[in-house]
GROMACS .gro file of C-alpha atoms in nm:
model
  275
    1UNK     CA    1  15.318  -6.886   6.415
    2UNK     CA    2  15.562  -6.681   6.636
    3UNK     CA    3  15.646  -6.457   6.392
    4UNK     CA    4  15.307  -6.361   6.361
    5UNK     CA    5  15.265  -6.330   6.767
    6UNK     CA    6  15.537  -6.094   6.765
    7UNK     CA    7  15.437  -5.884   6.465
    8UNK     CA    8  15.052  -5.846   6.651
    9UNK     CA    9  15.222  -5.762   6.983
   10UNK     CA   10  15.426  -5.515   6.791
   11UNK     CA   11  15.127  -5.321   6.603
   12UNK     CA   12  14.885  -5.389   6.961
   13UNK     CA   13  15.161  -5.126   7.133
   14UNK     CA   14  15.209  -4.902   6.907
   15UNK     CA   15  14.866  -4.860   6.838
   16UNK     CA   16  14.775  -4.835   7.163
   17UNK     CA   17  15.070  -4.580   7.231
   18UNK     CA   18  14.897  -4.348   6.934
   19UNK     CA   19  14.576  -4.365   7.091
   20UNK     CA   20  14.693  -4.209   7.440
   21UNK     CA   21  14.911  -3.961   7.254
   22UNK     CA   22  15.212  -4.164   7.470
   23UNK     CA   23  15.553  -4.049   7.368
   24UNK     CA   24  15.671  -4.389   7.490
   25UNK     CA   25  15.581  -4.738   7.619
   26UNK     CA   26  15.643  -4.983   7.961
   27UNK     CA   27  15.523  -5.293   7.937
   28UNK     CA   28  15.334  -5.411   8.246
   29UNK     CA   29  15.413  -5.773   8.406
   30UNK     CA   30  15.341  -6.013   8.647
   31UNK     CA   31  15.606  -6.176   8.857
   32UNK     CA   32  15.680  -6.487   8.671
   33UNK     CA   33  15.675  -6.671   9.012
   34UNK     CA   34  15.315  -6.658   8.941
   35UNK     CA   35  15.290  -6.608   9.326
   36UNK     CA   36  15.145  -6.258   9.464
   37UNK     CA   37  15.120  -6.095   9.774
   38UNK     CA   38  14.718  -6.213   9.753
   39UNK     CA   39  14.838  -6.549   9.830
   40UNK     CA   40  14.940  -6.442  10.153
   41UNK     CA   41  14.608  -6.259  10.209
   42UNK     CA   42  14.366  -6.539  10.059
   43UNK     CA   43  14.544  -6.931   9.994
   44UNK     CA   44  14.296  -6.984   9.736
   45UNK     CA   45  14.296  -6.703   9.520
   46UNK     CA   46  14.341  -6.824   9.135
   47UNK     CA   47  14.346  -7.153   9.293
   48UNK     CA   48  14.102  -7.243   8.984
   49UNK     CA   49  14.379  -7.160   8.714
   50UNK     CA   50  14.462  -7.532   8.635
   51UNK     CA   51  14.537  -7.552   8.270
   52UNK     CA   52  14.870  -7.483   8.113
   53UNK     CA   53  14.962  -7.136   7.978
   54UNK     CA   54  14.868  -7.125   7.544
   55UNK     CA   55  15.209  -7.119   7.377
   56UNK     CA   56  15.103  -6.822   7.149
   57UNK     CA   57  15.116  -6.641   7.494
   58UNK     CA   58  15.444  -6.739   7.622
   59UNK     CA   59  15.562  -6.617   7.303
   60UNK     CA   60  15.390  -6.250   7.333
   61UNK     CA   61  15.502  -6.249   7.691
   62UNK     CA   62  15.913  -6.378   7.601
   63UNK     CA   63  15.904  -6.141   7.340
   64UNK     CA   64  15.774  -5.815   7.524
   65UNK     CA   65  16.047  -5.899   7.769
   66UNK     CA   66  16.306  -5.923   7.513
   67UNK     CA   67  16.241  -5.613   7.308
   68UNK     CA   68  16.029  -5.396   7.533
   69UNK     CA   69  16.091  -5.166   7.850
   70UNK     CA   70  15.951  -5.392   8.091
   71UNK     CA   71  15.810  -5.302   8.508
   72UNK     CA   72  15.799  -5.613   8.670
   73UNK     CA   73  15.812  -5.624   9.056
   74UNK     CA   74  15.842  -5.937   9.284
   75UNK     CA   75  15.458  -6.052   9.417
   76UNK     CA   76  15.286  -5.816   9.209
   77UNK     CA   77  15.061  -5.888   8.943
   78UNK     CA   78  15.075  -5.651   8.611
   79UNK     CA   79  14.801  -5.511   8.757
   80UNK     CA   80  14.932  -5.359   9.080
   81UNK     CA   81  15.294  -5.258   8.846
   82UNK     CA   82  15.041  -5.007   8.665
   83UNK     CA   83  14.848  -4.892   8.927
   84UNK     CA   84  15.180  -4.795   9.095
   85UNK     CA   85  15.288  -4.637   8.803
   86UNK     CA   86  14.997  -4.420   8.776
   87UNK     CA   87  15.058  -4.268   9.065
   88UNK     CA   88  15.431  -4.248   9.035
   89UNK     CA   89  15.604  -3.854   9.038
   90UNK     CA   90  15.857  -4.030   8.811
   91UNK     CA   91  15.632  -4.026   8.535
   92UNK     CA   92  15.506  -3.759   8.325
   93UNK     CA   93  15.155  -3.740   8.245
   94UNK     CA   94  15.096  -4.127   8.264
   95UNK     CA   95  14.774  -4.328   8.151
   96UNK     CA   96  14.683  -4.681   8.210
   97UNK     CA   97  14.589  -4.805   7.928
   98UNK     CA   98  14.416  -5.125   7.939
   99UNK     CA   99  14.087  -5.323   7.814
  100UNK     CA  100  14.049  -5.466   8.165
  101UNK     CA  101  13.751  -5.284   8.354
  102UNK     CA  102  13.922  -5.369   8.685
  103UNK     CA  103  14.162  -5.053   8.609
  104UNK     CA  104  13.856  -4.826   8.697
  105UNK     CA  105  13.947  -4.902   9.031
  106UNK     CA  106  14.300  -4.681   8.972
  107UNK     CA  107  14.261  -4.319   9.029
  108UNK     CA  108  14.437  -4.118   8.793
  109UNK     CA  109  14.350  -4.116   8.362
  110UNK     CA  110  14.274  -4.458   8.217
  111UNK     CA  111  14.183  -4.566   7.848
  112UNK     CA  112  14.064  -4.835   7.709
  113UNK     CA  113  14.137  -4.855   7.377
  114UNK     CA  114  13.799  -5.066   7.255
  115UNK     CA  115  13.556  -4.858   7.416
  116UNK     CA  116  13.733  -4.524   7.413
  117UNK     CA  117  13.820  -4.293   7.179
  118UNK     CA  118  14.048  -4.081   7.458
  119UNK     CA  119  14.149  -4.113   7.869
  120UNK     CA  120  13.943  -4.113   8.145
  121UNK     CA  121  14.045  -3.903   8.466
  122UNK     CA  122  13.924  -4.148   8.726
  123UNK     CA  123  13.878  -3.969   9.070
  124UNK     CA  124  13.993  -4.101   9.393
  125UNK     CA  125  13.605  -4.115   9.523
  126UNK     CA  126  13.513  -4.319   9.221
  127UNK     CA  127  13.791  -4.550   9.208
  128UNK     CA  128  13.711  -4.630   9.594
  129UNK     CA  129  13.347  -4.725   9.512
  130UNK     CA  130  13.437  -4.928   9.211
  131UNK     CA  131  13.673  -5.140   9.455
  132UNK     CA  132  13.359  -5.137   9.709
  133UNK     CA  133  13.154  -5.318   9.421
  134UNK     CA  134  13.420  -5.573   9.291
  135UNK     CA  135  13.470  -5.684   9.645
  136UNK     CA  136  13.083  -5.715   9.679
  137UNK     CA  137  13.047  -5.896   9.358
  138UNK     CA  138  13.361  -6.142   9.431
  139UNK     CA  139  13.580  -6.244   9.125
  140UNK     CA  140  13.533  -6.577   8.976
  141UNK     CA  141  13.798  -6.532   8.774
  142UNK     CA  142  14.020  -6.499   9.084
  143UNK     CA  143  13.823  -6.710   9.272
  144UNK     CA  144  13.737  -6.509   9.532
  145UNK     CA  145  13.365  -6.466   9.667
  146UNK     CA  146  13.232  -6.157   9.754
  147UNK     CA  147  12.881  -6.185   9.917
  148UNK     CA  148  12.643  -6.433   9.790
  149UNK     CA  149  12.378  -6.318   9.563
  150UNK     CA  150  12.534  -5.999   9.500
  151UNK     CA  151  12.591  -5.900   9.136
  152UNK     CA  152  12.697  -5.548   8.890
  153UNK     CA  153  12.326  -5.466   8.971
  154UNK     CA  154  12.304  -5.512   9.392
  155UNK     CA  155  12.641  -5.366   9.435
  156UNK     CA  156  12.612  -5.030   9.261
  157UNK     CA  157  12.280  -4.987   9.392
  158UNK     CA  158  12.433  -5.067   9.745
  159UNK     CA  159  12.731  -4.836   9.729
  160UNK     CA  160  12.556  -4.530   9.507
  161UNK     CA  161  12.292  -4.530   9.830
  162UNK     CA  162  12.589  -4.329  10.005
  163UNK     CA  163  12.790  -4.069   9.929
  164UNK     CA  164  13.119  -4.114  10.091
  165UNK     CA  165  13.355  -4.384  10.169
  166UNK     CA  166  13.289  -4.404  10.567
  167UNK     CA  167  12.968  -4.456  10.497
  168UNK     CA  168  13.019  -4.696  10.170
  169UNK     CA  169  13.238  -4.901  10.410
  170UNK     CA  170  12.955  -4.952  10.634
  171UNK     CA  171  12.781  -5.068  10.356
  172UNK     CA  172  13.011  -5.307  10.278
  173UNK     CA  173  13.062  -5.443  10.632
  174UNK     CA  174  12.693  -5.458  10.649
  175UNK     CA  175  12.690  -5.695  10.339
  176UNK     CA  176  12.917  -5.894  10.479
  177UNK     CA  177  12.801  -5.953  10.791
  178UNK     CA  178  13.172  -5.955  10.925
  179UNK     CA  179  13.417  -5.702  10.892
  180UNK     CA  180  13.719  -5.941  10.876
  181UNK     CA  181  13.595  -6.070  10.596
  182UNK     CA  182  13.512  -5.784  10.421
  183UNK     CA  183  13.863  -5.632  10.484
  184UNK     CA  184  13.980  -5.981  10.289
  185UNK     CA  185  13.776  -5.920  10.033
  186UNK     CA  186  13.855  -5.561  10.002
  187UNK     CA  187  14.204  -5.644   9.978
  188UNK     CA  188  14.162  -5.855   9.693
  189UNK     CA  189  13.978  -5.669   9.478
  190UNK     CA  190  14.163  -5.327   9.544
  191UNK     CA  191  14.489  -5.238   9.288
  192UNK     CA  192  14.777  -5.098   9.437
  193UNK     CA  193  14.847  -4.737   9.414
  194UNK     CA  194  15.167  -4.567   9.421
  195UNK     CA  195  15.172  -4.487   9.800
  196UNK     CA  196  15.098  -4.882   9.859
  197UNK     CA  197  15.429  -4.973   9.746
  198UNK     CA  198  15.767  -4.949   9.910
  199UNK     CA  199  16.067  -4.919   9.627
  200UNK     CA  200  16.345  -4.964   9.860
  201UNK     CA  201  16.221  -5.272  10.093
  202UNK     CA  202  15.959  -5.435   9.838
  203UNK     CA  203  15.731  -5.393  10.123
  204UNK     CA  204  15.340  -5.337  10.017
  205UNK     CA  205  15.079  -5.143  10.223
  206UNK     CA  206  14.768  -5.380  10.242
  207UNK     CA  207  14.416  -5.146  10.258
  208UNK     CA  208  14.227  -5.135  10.547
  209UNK     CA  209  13.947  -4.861  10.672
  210UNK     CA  210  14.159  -4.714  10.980
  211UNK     CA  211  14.526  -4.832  10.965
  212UNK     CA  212  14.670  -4.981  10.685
  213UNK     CA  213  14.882  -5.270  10.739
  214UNK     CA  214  15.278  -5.309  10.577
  215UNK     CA  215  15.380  -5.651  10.484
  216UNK     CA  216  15.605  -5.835  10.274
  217UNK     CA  217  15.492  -6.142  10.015
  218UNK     CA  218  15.639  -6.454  10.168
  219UNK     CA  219  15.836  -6.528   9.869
  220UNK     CA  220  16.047  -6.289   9.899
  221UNK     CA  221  16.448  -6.398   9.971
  222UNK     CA  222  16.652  -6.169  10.179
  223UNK     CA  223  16.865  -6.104   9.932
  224UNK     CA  224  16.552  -5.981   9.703
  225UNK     CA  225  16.450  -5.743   9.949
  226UNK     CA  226  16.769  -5.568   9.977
  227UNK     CA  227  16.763  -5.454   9.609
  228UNK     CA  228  16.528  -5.241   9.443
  229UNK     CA  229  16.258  -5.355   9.127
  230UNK     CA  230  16.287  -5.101   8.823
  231UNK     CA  231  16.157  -4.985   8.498
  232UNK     CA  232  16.392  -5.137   8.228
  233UNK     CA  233  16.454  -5.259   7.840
  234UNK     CA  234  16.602  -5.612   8.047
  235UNK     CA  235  16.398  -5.810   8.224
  236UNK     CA  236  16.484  -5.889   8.631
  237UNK     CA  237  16.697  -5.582   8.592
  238UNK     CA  238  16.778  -5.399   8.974
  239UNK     CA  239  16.797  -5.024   8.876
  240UNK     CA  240  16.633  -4.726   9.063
  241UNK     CA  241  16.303  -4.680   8.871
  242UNK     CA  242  16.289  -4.300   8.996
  243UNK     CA  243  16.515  -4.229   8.702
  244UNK     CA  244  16.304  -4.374   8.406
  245UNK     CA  245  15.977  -4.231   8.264
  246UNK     CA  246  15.756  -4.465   8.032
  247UNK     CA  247  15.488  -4.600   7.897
  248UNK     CA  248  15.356  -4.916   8.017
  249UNK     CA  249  15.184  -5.226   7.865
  250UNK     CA  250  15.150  -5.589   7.903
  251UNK     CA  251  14.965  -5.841   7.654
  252UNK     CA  252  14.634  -5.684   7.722
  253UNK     CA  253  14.719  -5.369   7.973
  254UNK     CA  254  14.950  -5.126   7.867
  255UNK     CA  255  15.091  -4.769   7.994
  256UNK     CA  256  15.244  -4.485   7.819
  257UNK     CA  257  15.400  -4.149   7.929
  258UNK     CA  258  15.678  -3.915   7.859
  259UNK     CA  259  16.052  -3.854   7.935
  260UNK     CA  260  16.100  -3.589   8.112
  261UNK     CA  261  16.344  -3.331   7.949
  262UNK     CA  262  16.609  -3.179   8.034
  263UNK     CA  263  16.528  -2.829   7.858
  264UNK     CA  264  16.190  -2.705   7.919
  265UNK     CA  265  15.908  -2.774   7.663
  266UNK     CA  266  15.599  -2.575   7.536
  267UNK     CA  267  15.287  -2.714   7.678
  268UNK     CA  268  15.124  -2.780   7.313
  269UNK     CA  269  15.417  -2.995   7.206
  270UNK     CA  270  15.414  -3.215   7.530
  271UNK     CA  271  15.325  -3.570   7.469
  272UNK     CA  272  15.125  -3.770   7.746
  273UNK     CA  273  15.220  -4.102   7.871
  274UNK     CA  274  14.982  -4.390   7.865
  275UNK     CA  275  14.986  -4.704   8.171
   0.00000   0.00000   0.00000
């Protein structure tokens, strides 16, 4: 019933938006290309996803696009749009808000809105070791593999042995057993931050332990590159995003946060946003 997809999407955001305290809402989403940057670093990652999209989705997904503020940027998932965001100056307060654990990778305040009853402030340090252990532990999901015989277990017990990310990386390569492949791996599992993305060239900065690597995903046209992705009420739309502040949220990630003001506020009567 797509009435009744749109009515649940409806009450999903706003409830979510009351349990950050988010003044407002962006909706989170994936290119609709359905082709990401990780193509370019791994061919077969999500080569698994076969079947055909449920039509109850399609509907949540048309209709977030049609009556929510959207952030959608070419080759990035929903994923890498809010861990951006979080980091974005442009925002006020934000917080991803999200019942995927894979946002514990994102520094910055994250909720989850079926295990928590408020946000998270996720450190830089921590978020670094959680992407350490997902690139240990491989995705299936994704279809990517990590190291063999490596699970939640092996990997924290790998990466909690050290205490700082030089030395976690060492780890890691250790793992491995080759340091190419660990940087692959690495690059999968790791969300992009706000300093990883490029606003004006659409150019993304791919991780690696000593000097991070700019590229562009292939699928990009010239004339795509020239313009500039946005936070917007219309989908595809080219406007600067440095002059909207929002809340974000997709069919199961979300992210709220304020508008800035133009008079200056108390701090007791100033909302947070949510991602």
């Amino acid at each position: 019933d797509p009435i009744a997809v749109k009515t649940t999407v409806d009450h999903l955001i706003k409830e979510w938006m009351n349990k950050a305290k988010a003044g407002t809402s962006i909706c989170c989403m994936s290119d609709p290309s359905h082709r990401y940057f990780r193509h370019d670093v791994y061919p077969e990652y999500k080569a698994n996803r076969t079947g055909e999209r449920p039509a109850a989705l399609t509907t949540a997904l048309d209709h977030i696009r049609n009556k929510h503020r959207i952030a959608e940027y070419d080759g990035l998932e929903a994923d890498d749009v809010m861990g951006v965001l979080a980091g974005s100056t442009a925002l006020s307060d934000p917080v991803v808000v999200s019942i995927d654990k894979d946002m514990m990778t994102i520094p910055g305040k994250m909720l989850n809105p079926s295990k928590m009853r408020r946000p998270l402030r996720i450190s830089k340090a921590a978020a670094d070791r959680q992407v350490f252990m997902q690139a240990l532990m491989g995705d299936r999901t994704d279809n990517y593999p990590g190291v063999e015989g490596i699970g939640p277990v092996k990997a924290r017990r790998i990466i909690e042995q050290h205490g700082d990310a030089r030395r976690c990386w060492g780890a890691v390569v250790e793992a491995f057993g080759d340091e190419d492949q660990a940087i692959t791996m690495v690059r999968l599992s790791r969300i992009l931050r706000a300093e990883d993305y490029n606003f004006d060239t659409g150019e993304i900065r791919l991780w690696h332990p000593v000097k991070p690597v700019w590229m562009r995903p292939t699928h990009h046209t010239t004339e795509k590159a020239k313009s500039k992705p946005s936070i917007t009420s219309k989908p595809r739309s080219r406007q600067s995003s440095s002059t909207d502040t929002a809340s974000e949220t997709s069919s199961n990630k979300s992210a709220a946060t304020n508008k800035k003001t133009q008079h200056r506020r108390k701090r007791t009567s100033k909302k947070r946003g949510g991602i």
